[in-house]
Amino acid sequence: MDDRIGGGVLGRLTRTVRTGVTNVEAESGLAWEDLVADWWSAAYLDGLPAGVPPRAYPTVNLRGFLGGSFPLLPTPVGSAGLEASGALWSSSAAYYIVNATAGVSVSLRLGGQAGGPSAAQSVLRMRIIRVS
Amino acid sequence: MRGAGRLAARVRAALLVSAVAGCTSQTTVAHIPLDLVIGSGDGQFGVVGSQLPTPLRVVAQAAASGLPREDVTVLLDVTQGGATLVGATTTVTDSTGSTEVRVRLGSSPGPVRVRARVADQPNVSTEFGLFGVLQPTVSSIAPTTTTAGATVTLTGTSFSPVPDHNVVLFSGVRGRVLAATSTSLQVVVPRCIPVRDVEVHMQLGVVASADTVGLTVTGGIVLEPMNVGDVIDVADDAGFECHALPGSSGTSYLAVVYSVSTVGAAQHPYRFTALASPGPVPSPPRAAQPAHAELQGPAPDPQAIWDQHVRDLEGALIRERATGPAGSIAPSVSGPAAVPAVGERRSFSVFNAQGTFDQVGAVAQFVGTRAAIFVDTLAPPGGFDIGELATFAARFDQVIHPQVTTTFGAASDLDANGRIVVLFTPAVNRLTPRGASGFVGGFFFGNDLLPSRTGSNGGEVFYALVPDPTGIHSSARSKALVASVVPAILAHEFQHMVHFNERVLVRGAPAQEALWLSEALAQMAEEVVARAYQWLGDSASDSIFRSGTRARSRQYLQRPDTVSVIVTTGQGSLPERGGGFLALL
């Protein structure tokens, strides 16, 4: 967020009586939902051709910062497809990567428990990005 | 019990003891307005007579700050329909502000409502909507061959007459029900279904039909070409949205599935479906991670646990201060003190894991323009020499202090001596149980900036561990190890000190900052200092200040699906800290 927002946002977050997500939204001028969606995208895309701000850190070289092999390894989706069930903590994310095969389409869908609707308070979302 | 677990238990006890020991005047804790929000479990369907698979979880939060509140008594009761609550109907929220109850449905189908109320604030309540149903069956589908976008008729029993209650899945992709009776559904085959055979399931919530029927789709798919970097955002609680992406050699798509709920300590079940063409029906869902009841957070870390509890205790101090009889939120000044002189002896109170204060005698070993370095007289032999302490002071004076104050704000100077005391003491070593994975490297405690409090040192102090090569006070810590972690600790803890001053002393905040954000800001101090060294061309120092944030970030990215960025689940962990840092980076 500091790299994206700049303008002394770290100091503004400190010099306030606001708290948590409310503080972040007020000082960044962005909704939490948008902020974290872009950040989670950047966490994987930074340094890749598809990684363009705000879906990449504007100046931070994340892969260079982390060093070594990149630790974020999305769950691969094979040519036979995938159905994966799990549970996410509030404000957490799971990553999947589809390596497409020529002539084979893939249809992506997000559901709630057992594939049904999700509870509104879960605020479940999915972002699909073409990486290459 | 693991070492970290023992520490957590001790610190919890410490919190209680200190809350009593720290009181210097009789105060009445104000009635704090609360909100009660649903964490998870709402909207479930279950077979009549069965226990619902997901507990109903509510979270108590302070209305003003949104921070979770522990020890709130919550009353639960069934207000509609036949159901019973399993276990206690009066519960108390835990450290995450949450509590939960399980529900067993009655014998009759129909809606059920369960209410949760705060015991001493009866107007603060929330309600869950649930459904008891009979297990549906599916006997046939017509036609059995069709195209995507066409309508098919599903026949069976125990369907819901409410179309949207019926979940019809075509190999995991939900079709919209246009019309419904208890025995027949008119369903649109989703446009994203490729040419292939699919299995059609019908379910009410998680209550699935025992049988499935087959359908052959012969065309009609609508593909959505994307260019590299293009984005599709899916925000559809009902789960009808589905996107068919064309495949070509070298093409890859990233799908990020996430919850942006800000209700702490809640978990949200999901199912991700990737349906390929042509090909076999995907295998049955596999767990992307352990099932709900088995999901474990990352391993707790002693430093994270200690940070959490010190911040919790500061929060209690702040609330008491804000609601105290004097209502005093103005900075308290302990009176001017002379600049420490090298060789000066001084006694400090150091908060310990038992919730009391160790009395530590220390000698000023080096005094810089900003930092005054004291070393405990009982520090083990083999510790830092004057030159090494001078190096720490130089880092603080020349880089850490100016960078942190420029970026975040001002430090207080209650004792009006223009110095920040850095006390190296084995009291910090003793915070880590022997054999624990990880260790407490240092801390700042806001109590020191509240001079009237028991145990306050009445000035700007933070605490760091000492080299203990033979393990007198805890597991052995070499001088090289301690020297490698102390610089970043100085930056980190100094930010906490600045934060406490700006937030509490200057602005009179009634509540502590959320832990995740407080820790993220303190870690950004490490990064800010690292950047300064990078700009100076000092790559060795740059690396020292980044090693912690780098390691924590790597741990977060290894399993971001198991870590909430905004809440500490349980005892605190390094991946949680890494997530918060990366979010602020």
XYZ file of C-alpha atoms in Angstrom:
717
model
C 0.000 0.000 0.000
C 2.866 2.358 0.772
C 4.319 1.761 -2.670
C 0.955 2.260 -4.321
C -0.419 5.175 -2.313
C 2.733 6.955 -1.182
C 2.317 10.517 0.013
C 3.202 9.781 3.594
C 0.484 7.199 4.079
C 2.511 5.357 6.723
C 2.615 8.473 8.860
C -1.072 9.150 8.357
C -1.902 5.612 9.431
C 0.143 6.206 12.578
C -1.066 9.706 13.468
C -4.734 8.928 13.878
C -7.260 7.466 16.281
C -8.894 5.342 13.579
C -8.492 1.595 13.738
C -7.759 -1.312 11.419
C -9.538 -1.588 8.094
C -11.360 1.691 8.730
C -8.014 3.414 9.146
C -6.622 1.855 5.975
C -9.643 2.780 3.881
C -9.651 6.352 5.168
C -5.982 6.965 4.560
C -5.690 5.126 1.261
C -8.937 6.405 -0.205
C -9.665 2.889 -1.418
C -12.190 0.267 -0.399
C -10.637 -2.679 1.438
C -12.082 -5.035 -1.143
C -10.337 -3.267 -4.005
C -7.132 -2.742 -2.121
C -6.597 -6.364 -1.165
C -7.729 -7.711 -4.528
C -5.021 -5.681 -6.225
C -2.471 -6.529 -3.565
C -3.110 -10.279 -3.780
C -2.762 -9.983 -7.540
C 0.480 -8.080 -7.162
C 1.839 -10.660 -4.765
C 1.974 -13.115 -7.639
C 2.175 -10.930 -10.751
C 4.885 -8.506 -9.683
C 7.798 -8.932 -12.030
C 5.744 -10.773 -14.652
C 4.609 -9.224 -17.950
C 0.985 -9.303 -16.790
C 1.894 -7.442 -13.629
C 0.963 -3.823 -14.216
C 0.143 -1.465 -11.318
C -2.074 -1.608 -9.375
C -1.718 -5.348 -9.904
C 2.008 -5.052 -9.296
C 4.110 -3.061 -6.868
C 4.934 0.215 -8.664
C 8.559 0.405 -7.538
C 9.195 -2.502 -5.185
C 10.734 -5.530 -6.871
C 8.952 -8.172 -4.831
C 10.748 -11.165 -6.283
C 14.075 -9.447 -5.772
C 13.107 -8.491 -2.244
C 12.150 -12.037 -1.334
C 15.158 -13.653 -2.953
C 15.504 -17.352 -3.632
C 12.789 -19.374 -5.265
C 9.438 -17.630 -5.348
C 7.429 -19.013 -2.422
C 3.928 -18.462 -3.755
C 3.002 -21.571 -5.714
C -0.600 -21.594 -6.932
C -2.400 -24.914 -7.042
C -2.120 -26.140 -10.634
C -5.207 -26.971 -12.649
C -4.481 -29.881 -14.956
C -5.973 -30.666 -18.311
C -8.691 -32.736 -16.660
C -9.908 -29.798 -14.602
C -10.205 -29.480 -10.860
C -12.730 -29.185 -8.106
C -11.210 -27.912 -4.876
C -13.033 -27.318 -1.622
C -11.704 -25.427 1.337
C -12.373 -22.710 3.854
C -10.805 -19.289 3.871
C -10.216 -17.137 6.904
C -11.571 -13.614 6.659
C -9.273 -11.590 4.395
C -7.258 -14.487 3.077
C -6.702 -15.836 -0.434
C -6.082 -19.073 -2.324
C -4.319 -19.174 -5.671
C -4.888 -21.449 -8.674
C -3.045 -21.490 -11.970
C -4.502 -22.838 -15.190
C -1.902 -23.814 -17.763
C -4.092 -24.141 -20.801
C -3.814 -26.758 -23.514
C -4.284 -25.796 -27.141
C -7.895 -26.243 -28.169
C -9.106 -27.003 -24.654
C -11.253 -24.440 -22.928
C -11.534 -24.161 -19.193
C -14.557 -22.810 -17.345
C -13.986 -21.276 -13.928
C -16.602 -20.883 -11.245
C -16.596 -20.033 -7.533
C -19.273 -21.347 -5.194
C -19.850 -21.492 -1.495
C -19.987 -24.558 0.693
C -20.537 -27.728 -1.359
C -20.897 -25.574 -4.453
C -23.991 -23.746 -3.275
C -24.338 -20.006 -2.745
C -22.015 -18.367 -0.261
C -23.193 -16.481 2.776
C -23.186 -12.747 2.165
C -20.958 -12.145 5.166
C -18.274 -14.365 3.617
C -17.762 -11.767 0.868
C -16.211 -14.438 -1.339
C -14.687 -13.156 -4.530
C -12.624 -14.464 -7.444
C -10.269 -12.608 -9.721
C -9.163 -14.175 -12.996
C -6.115 -12.767 -14.749
C -4.514 -13.922 -17.949
C -0.880 -14.314 -17.038
C 0.593 -15.399 -20.385
C 2.247 -28.341 25.786
C 4.541 -26.702 23.294
C 6.889 -24.004 24.416
C 4.964 -21.290 22.675
C 1.746 -22.562 24.180
C 3.223 -22.382 27.661
C 4.278 -18.833 26.980
C 0.802 -17.923 25.801
C -0.750 -19.348 28.935
C 1.726 -17.518 31.099
C 1.137 -14.270 29.289
C -2.596 -14.621 29.539
C -2.146 -15.009 33.242
C 0.213 -12.075 33.179
C -2.419 -9.954 31.565
C -4.863 -10.668 34.332
C -2.392 -10.136 37.108
C -1.055 -6.966 35.623
C -4.477 -5.530 35.050
C -4.890 -5.670 38.796
C -1.366 -4.834 39.776
C -1.269 -1.881 37.452
C -4.224 -0.086 38.973
C -3.194 2.894 40.964
C -6.632 4.389 41.461
C -10.179 3.159 41.675
C -11.894 3.598 38.343
C -15.184 2.470 36.916
C -14.859 0.809 33.547
C -17.312 2.465 31.222
C -20.027 0.515 29.486
C -18.535 -0.043 26.042
C -21.140 -0.111 23.254
C -20.832 -3.305 21.256
C -21.838 -4.681 17.905
C -22.615 -8.342 17.395
C -21.945 -9.567 13.873
C -22.308 -12.917 12.154
C -18.986 -14.580 11.511
C -20.146 -17.674 9.689
C -22.846 -20.316 9.544
C -25.704 -18.188 8.272
C -28.019 -19.427 5.508
C -27.329 -23.142 5.993
C -29.576 -25.965 4.883
C -29.633 -29.253 6.724
C -31.582 -32.487 6.725
C -34.323 -32.461 9.347
C -33.216 -34.168 12.514
C -29.527 -33.672 11.770
C -26.886 -31.398 13.186
C -25.842 -28.590 10.848
C -22.283 -29.059 9.574
C -21.081 -25.547 10.308
C -21.399 -23.946 13.740
C -23.048 -20.559 14.057
C -20.331 -18.070 14.913
C -20.845 -14.523 16.141
C -18.226 -11.905 16.869
C -18.530 -9.163 19.481
C -16.837 -5.935 18.482
C -16.476 -2.534 20.074
C -18.900 -0.334 18.186
C -16.498 2.592 18.031
C -13.320 0.812 16.969
C -14.505 -2.447 15.446
C -11.953 -4.308 17.526
C -12.992 -7.731 18.857
C -14.033 -7.926 22.520
C -13.168 -10.831 24.749
C -15.258 -12.021 27.714
C -18.588 -10.804 26.369
C -21.478 -12.981 27.492
C -23.703 -13.953 24.575
C -27.169 -15.495 24.885
C -28.471 -17.734 22.116
C -31.979 -18.968 21.488
C -34.179 -20.356 18.731
C -36.800 -17.799 17.721
C -38.464 -19.670 14.862
C -38.871 -23.271 13.764
C -38.005 -26.558 15.339
C -34.364 -26.808 16.359
C -32.258 -27.192 19.446
C -28.946 -25.651 20.323
C -26.237 -28.171 21.112
C -24.350 -27.260 24.263
C -24.455 -24.076 26.281
C -26.863 -21.343 25.267
C -24.955 -18.803 27.311
C -21.413 -18.458 26.077
C -18.496 -16.086 26.457
C -16.419 -14.679 23.625
C -12.791 -15.704 23.325
C -9.717 -13.609 22.580
C -10.856 -13.169 18.995
C -14.182 -11.782 20.181
C -16.030 -14.799 18.885
C -18.163 -17.603 20.175
C -20.147 -20.295 18.455
C -22.937 -22.786 18.903
C -24.025 -25.855 17.001
C -27.594 -26.500 15.935
C -29.601 -29.697 15.602
C -32.634 -29.296 13.382
C -36.059 -30.525 14.406
C -38.137 -33.120 12.618
C -40.212 -30.774 10.453
C -38.955 -29.022 7.304
C -39.025 -25.247 7.243
C -37.135 -22.108 8.163
C -35.327 -21.807 11.474
C -34.040 -18.633 13.086
C -31.468 -18.455 15.852
C -30.855 -15.218 17.721
C -27.674 -14.140 19.465
C -27.746 -11.310 22.017
C -25.232 -9.579 24.223
C -26.281 -10.372 27.773
C -25.826 -6.929 29.253
C -26.791 -5.028 26.104
C -30.031 -6.758 25.065
C -30.603 -4.425 22.151
C -27.409 -5.649 20.561
C -28.313 -8.788 18.669
C -28.153 -10.580 15.359
C -30.068 -13.474 13.841
C -29.183 -16.490 11.707
C -31.518 -17.827 9.007
C -31.432 -21.621 8.543
C -33.500 -24.222 6.718
C -34.525 -27.737 7.616
C -35.223 -29.849 4.531
C -35.776 -33.422 3.390
C -33.015 -34.939 1.281
C -33.928 -34.423 -2.371
C -33.783 -37.134 -5.004
C -33.217 -36.829 -8.737
C -34.712 -39.427 -11.067
C -34.379 -38.042 -14.594
C -33.427 -35.169 -16.851
C -34.950 -34.261 -20.183
C -33.646 -33.984 -22.755
C -30.459 -35.911 -22.089
C -28.628 -34.235 -24.950
C -28.699 -30.487 -25.409
C -26.649 -27.313 -25.798
C -25.338 -24.757 -23.344
C -27.939 -22.061 -22.812
C -30.862 -24.427 -23.379
C -33.412 -25.320 -20.704
C -33.735 -28.825 -19.286
C -36.261 -30.358 -16.917
C -35.081 -32.154 -13.814
C -37.503 -34.555 -12.127
C -37.322 -35.888 -8.586
C -38.623 -35.330 -5.065
C -38.257 -32.897 -2.175
C -37.249 -29.948 -4.323
C -37.911 -26.476 -2.960
C -40.715 -24.479 -4.564
C -38.472 -21.429 -4.166
C -36.363 -21.527 -7.364
C -33.209 -20.001 -5.887
C -33.156 -22.484 -3.004
C -32.462 -25.254 -5.497
C -28.811 -25.591 -6.419
C -28.392 -27.521 -9.657
C -24.781 -28.196 -10.533
C -23.567 -29.280 -13.958
C -20.227 -30.886 -13.049
C -19.781 -28.199 -10.454
C -21.211 -25.239 -12.382
C -24.485 -23.818 -11.132
C -27.435 -23.447 -13.490
C -30.233 -20.965 -12.913
C -33.607 -22.490 -11.985
C -36.411 -20.737 -13.850
C -39.342 -22.548 -12.286
C -39.710 -25.001 -9.421
C -42.169 -27.373 -7.838
C -41.436 -30.023 -5.248
C -40.910 -32.573 -8.054
C -39.759 -30.610 -11.096
C -37.204 -27.957 -11.947
C -36.756 -25.976 -15.164
C -33.025 -25.238 -15.353
C -30.835 -23.353 -17.822
C -27.637 -25.152 -18.807
C -24.874 -22.599 -18.108
C -23.319 -20.945 -21.139
C -19.837 -21.848 -19.970
C -20.391 -25.603 -20.213
C -18.158 -27.025 -22.956
C -18.931 -29.866 -25.332
C -18.741 -32.886 -23.063
C -20.684 -35.169 -20.776
C -21.553 -33.679 -17.420
C -23.064 -34.992 -14.223
C -26.048 -33.088 -12.874
C -26.431 -32.830 -9.112
C -29.265 -31.228 -7.233
C -28.913 -29.947 -3.703
C -30.514 -27.698 -1.131
C -27.647 -25.888 0.509
C -25.210 -28.660 1.306
C -27.941 -31.315 1.313
C -27.280 -33.120 -1.935
C -29.353 -35.635 -3.769
C -28.021 -39.130 -3.460
C -28.333 -39.655 -7.184
C -27.073 -37.804 -10.210
C -28.154 -37.856 -13.821
C -26.047 -37.527 -16.937
C -26.297 -34.882 -19.638
C -24.471 -34.560 -22.940
C -23.717 -31.011 -24.047
C -23.097 -30.693 -27.767
C -22.363 -27.005 -28.211
C -23.451 -23.494 -27.324
C -20.496 -22.537 -25.146
C -19.637 -18.827 -25.076
C -15.901 -18.302 -24.732
C -14.404 -15.107 -23.309
C -11.041 -14.324 -24.905
C -8.641 -12.385 -22.695
C -5.415 -10.577 -23.461
C -2.394 -10.893 -21.210
C -3.032 -8.757 -18.142
C -6.808 -8.657 -18.615
C -8.867 -9.153 -15.483
C -12.279 -10.610 -14.727
C -13.622 -9.923 -11.245
C -16.304 -12.269 -9.946
C -18.535 -11.030 -7.123
C -21.552 -13.305 -7.078
C -22.716 -14.705 -3.755
C -25.306 -16.864 -5.510
C -22.581 -18.576 -7.521
C -24.175 -18.377 -10.962
C -21.255 -16.600 -12.605
C -18.956 -18.786 -14.685
C -16.339 -17.846 -17.268
C -15.219 -20.036 -20.157
C -11.680 -19.233 -21.197
C -10.143 -20.381 -24.476
C -7.041 -22.499 -24.396
C -3.959 -22.156 -26.532
C -0.383 -23.222 -26.199
C 1.474 -21.119 -23.668
C -1.658 -19.554 -22.230
C -2.076 -19.452 -18.480
C -4.650 -17.920 -16.188
C -4.355 -17.073 -12.532
C -7.462 -17.435 -10.375
C -7.304 -15.814 -6.968
C -10.113 -16.937 -4.689
C -10.479 -14.781 -1.614
C -12.672 -13.533 1.165
C -12.700 -9.827 1.930
C -14.693 -10.259 5.085
C -13.347 -8.065 7.853
C -15.005 -10.069 10.596
C -12.184 -11.658 12.475
C -11.792 -15.317 13.348
C -14.391 -16.440 10.815
C -13.929 -19.072 8.128
C -15.742 -19.199 4.838
C -16.240 -22.464 2.924
C -15.834 -22.344 -0.840
C -15.642 -24.608 -3.834
C -13.539 -23.728 -6.854
C -14.409 -25.490 -10.089
C -12.282 -25.607 -13.222
C -14.157 -27.546 -15.894
C -12.088 -28.444 -18.939
C -13.131 -29.560 -22.374
C -13.111 -32.159 -23.675
C -12.387 -34.609 -20.954
C -13.664 -36.778 -18.215
C -15.861 -35.486 -15.473
C -13.548 -33.988 -12.875
C -12.807 -36.178 -9.962
C -14.798 -35.572 -6.771
C -13.850 -32.414 -4.932
C -10.566 -32.638 -3.177
C -9.777 -30.621 -0.149
C -7.541 -27.696 -0.980
C -6.669 -27.580 2.665
C -7.770 -29.412 5.810
C -11.475 -29.547 6.498
C -13.068 -26.840 8.570
C -12.662 -28.438 11.946
C -9.084 -29.445 11.236
C -7.845 -26.193 9.799
C -4.846 -25.135 11.778
C -3.271 -21.755 11.760
C 0.474 -21.394 11.299
C 2.714 -22.326 14.182
C 2.723 -19.685 16.928
C 5.866 -17.654 17.457
C 7.130 -16.437 20.837
C 7.821 -12.901 19.595
C 4.432 -12.667 17.924
C 2.704 -13.997 21.032
C 4.543 -11.573 23.270
C 3.853 -8.638 20.941
C 0.183 -9.535 20.871
C -0.141 -9.636 24.607
C 1.843 -6.491 25.230
C -0.369 -4.692 22.717
C -3.449 -6.209 24.383
C -2.284 -4.983 27.742
C -1.600 -1.536 26.318
C -5.128 -1.592 24.966
C -6.460 -2.211 28.465
C -4.330 0.639 29.794
C -5.588 2.950 27.076
C -9.222 2.136 27.719
C -8.807 2.657 31.411
C -6.937 5.873 30.831
C -9.584 7.186 28.456
C -12.389 6.402 30.885
C -10.586 7.195 34.113
C -11.939 9.657 36.647
C -9.766 12.465 35.445
C -10.411 11.610 31.849
C -6.874 12.644 31.352
C -5.594 11.965 27.910
C -3.024 14.704 27.922
C 0.574 13.577 27.885
C 1.938 12.915 31.304
C 5.384 14.255 31.971
C 7.521 12.532 34.503
C 9.794 15.474 34.973
C 13.103 16.395 33.438
C 15.985 14.054 33.941
C 19.594 14.616 33.202
C 21.086 13.053 30.146
C 22.478 9.734 31.304
C 26.201 9.674 31.774
C 28.357 6.717 30.911
C 28.822 4.657 34.045
C 25.598 5.857 35.618
C 23.681 3.131 37.448
C 19.934 2.976 37.212
C 17.142 0.635 38.196
C 14.447 -0.350 35.702
C 11.178 -2.221 35.982
C 10.913 -4.784 33.201
C 7.576 -6.425 32.504
C 7.840 -10.192 32.667
C 5.862 -13.218 31.605
C 4.424 -13.671 35.087
C 2.641 -10.323 34.838
C 4.869 -8.594 37.326
C 7.976 -6.528 36.926
C 11.580 -7.614 37.279
C 13.716 -5.022 39.006
C 16.822 -4.687 36.903
C 19.987 -2.832 37.779
C 21.822 -1.496 34.759
C 24.739 0.706 33.867
C 24.873 3.225 31.039
C 27.546 1.897 28.717
C 27.209 4.294 25.824
C 25.255 7.512 25.333
C 24.735 8.865 21.861
C 22.836 11.852 20.546
C 19.553 9.913 20.647
C 20.199 6.539 22.221
C 21.339 5.780 25.744
C 22.499 2.190 25.948
C 22.152 0.516 29.343
C 23.262 -3.047 30.054
C 21.894 -5.176 32.858
C 24.487 -5.798 35.550
C 23.453 -9.458 35.549
C 23.985 -9.954 31.820
C 26.015 -13.111 31.176
C 29.674 -12.814 30.326
C 30.587 -12.738 26.676
C 28.215 -9.898 25.855
C 28.664 -6.834 23.707
C 31.722 -4.668 24.208
C 31.679 -0.891 24.146
C 32.527 -0.749 20.469
C 29.630 -2.995 19.574
C 27.237 -1.009 21.734
C 28.489 2.171 20.111
C 27.651 0.657 16.738
C 24.071 0.030 17.845
C 23.849 3.589 19.126
C 25.255 4.968 15.901
C 22.662 3.087 13.878
C 19.943 4.488 16.091
C 21.237 8.040 16.155
C 22.120 8.368 12.511
C 19.528 6.297 10.666
C 16.795 4.714 12.766
C 15.703 7.757 14.729
C 15.614 10.184 11.814
C 14.003 7.707 9.412
C 11.318 6.528 11.802
C 10.385 9.976 13.070
C 10.323 11.430 9.567
C 8.137 8.641 8.269
C 5.793 7.941 11.165
C 5.819 10.806 13.675
C 7.419 12.055 16.824
C 8.548 10.212 19.891
C 7.639 11.565 23.270
C 10.284 12.852 25.659
C 8.602 12.490 29.011
C 11.805 12.647 30.949
C 13.011 15.594 28.891
C 16.473 14.205 28.404
C 16.345 13.885 24.627
C 17.310 10.215 24.759
C 15.694 6.860 24.167
C 16.924 4.229 26.578
C 17.811 0.875 25.076
C 18.137 -1.622 27.897
C 19.912 -4.875 27.140
C 18.707 -7.311 29.752
C 18.408 -11.060 30.227
C 14.879 -10.336 31.432
C 14.041 -10.368 27.727
C 15.811 -13.689 27.220
C 13.670 -15.155 29.991
C 10.500 -14.366 28.042
C 11.267 -17.274 25.739
C 10.738 -20.771 27.137
C 13.729 -23.025 26.669
C 13.544 -25.041 23.512
C 10.905 -22.837 21.890
C 10.966 -22.357 18.172
C 11.897 -18.717 17.725
C 12.478 -16.246 20.517
C 11.493 -12.866 21.880
C 14.125 -10.374 20.764
C 12.812 -7.239 22.364
C 9.805 -5.118 23.107
C 8.401 -1.724 23.958
C 5.676 -1.404 26.568
C 3.473 1.687 26.593
C 3.218 1.432 30.350
C 6.565 3.229 30.453
C 4.957 6.312 28.921
C 2.266 6.414 31.604
C 4.318 7.497 34.619
C 1.560 7.049 37.163
C 1.263 3.335 36.405
C 2.833 0.698 38.554
C 5.960 -0.546 36.881
C 6.317 2.462 34.629
C 9.838 3.696 34.046
C 8.409 7.118 33.297
C 10.254 7.599 30.083
C 11.206 6.251 26.699
C 12.633 2.765 27.122
C 12.726 -0.343 25.078
C 14.193 -3.671 25.884
C 16.444 -6.067 23.998
C 17.848 -9.465 24.747
C 21.499 -10.070 25.583
C 23.945 -12.618 24.244
C 23.714 -15.692 26.416
C 26.116 -18.165 24.836
C 25.810 -20.763 27.570
C 22.062 -20.563 27.998
C 21.812 -19.254 31.546
C 18.492 -17.487 31.146
C 16.869 -19.416 28.300
C 18.169 -21.376 25.356
C 21.655 -20.293 24.342
C 21.856 -17.216 22.085
C 25.210 -16.383 20.590
C 26.531 -12.863 20.336
C 26.522 -13.093 16.561
C 22.860 -14.088 16.548
C 21.813 -11.313 18.900
C 23.883 -8.759 17.003
C 22.131 -9.742 13.797
C 18.607 -9.233 15.146
C 18.976 -6.244 17.462
C 19.218 -3.515 14.788
C 15.872 -4.412 13.253
C 14.385 -4.713 16.739
C 15.498 -1.165 17.487
C 13.673 0.117 14.417
C 10.602 -2.027 15.051
C 10.196 -1.173 18.710
C 10.950 2.487 18.160
C 8.025 2.647 15.730
C 5.788 1.169 18.426
C 7.029 3.896 20.759
C 6.312 6.630 18.215
C 2.927 5.072 17.496
C 1.965 5.033 21.166
C 2.957 8.664 21.508
C 1.145 9.876 18.402
C -1.956 7.795 18.954
C -2.401 7.754 22.709
C -0.472 10.604 24.271
C -0.967 13.201 21.557
C -4.421 12.279 20.236
C -5.951 10.486 23.175
C -7.156 7.494 21.193
C -9.684 5.514 23.190
C -8.480 2.194 21.797
C -5.323 0.519 20.623
C -4.711 0.126 16.895
C -5.654 -3.284 15.515
C -2.795 -5.660 16.182
C -2.219 -6.623 12.564
C -1.887 -3.002 11.482
C 0.197 -2.013 14.479
C 2.655 -4.806 13.714
C 2.628 -4.074 9.993
C 3.568 -0.460 10.647
C 6.362 -1.496 12.983
C 7.714 -3.843 10.325
C 7.558 -1.039 7.796
C 9.954 0.817 10.082
C 12.432 -2.011 9.465
C 11.912 -1.552 5.744
C 12.206 2.229 5.861
C 15.542 1.921 7.609
C 16.669 -0.770 5.166
C 15.900 1.582 2.282
C 17.967 4.285 3.897
C 20.944 1.951 4.115
C 20.320 0.830 0.556
C 20.404 4.463 -0.543
C 23.680 4.849 1.331
C 25.080 1.859 -0.532
C 25.432 -0.199 2.633
C 24.097 -3.509 1.379
C 25.172 -5.399 4.485
C 23.057 -3.196 6.723
C 20.220 -3.231 4.214
C 20.220 -7.013 4.479
C 20.265 -6.962 8.293
C 17.152 -4.824 8.455
C 15.324 -6.832 5.804
C 16.101 -10.348 6.942
C 13.135 -10.544 9.303
C 10.525 -9.055 7.003
C 11.831 -11.154 4.135
C 11.544 -14.382 6.122
C 8.076 -13.542 7.412
C 6.888 -12.565 3.943
C 8.140 -15.815 2.493
C 6.292 -17.750 5.181
C 3.073 -15.898 4.418
C 3.317 -16.518 0.693
C 3.849 -20.231 1.168
C 0.239 -20.640 2.383
C -1.741 -17.401 2.069
C -4.962 -19.423 2.194
C -4.317 -20.310 5.834
C -3.529 -16.812 7.086
C -5.920 -13.963 7.722
C -4.234 -10.663 7.069
C -6.415 -8.800 9.501
C -6.787 -11.002 12.515
C -4.544 -12.994 14.733
C -6.132 -16.374 15.139
C -5.067 -17.806 18.410
C -1.570 -16.959 19.462
C 0.017 -15.033 16.653
C 2.398 -16.268 13.996
C 5.171 -15.091 11.738
C 3.174 -15.697 8.528
C 0.464 -13.401 9.892
C 3.075 -10.737 10.435
C 4.418 -11.353 6.936
C 0.994 -10.911 5.408
C 0.395 -7.628 7.171
C 3.799 -6.358 6.122
C 3.310 -7.252 2.460
C -0.077 -5.558 2.485
C 1.497 -2.305 3.664
C 4.657 -2.596 1.582
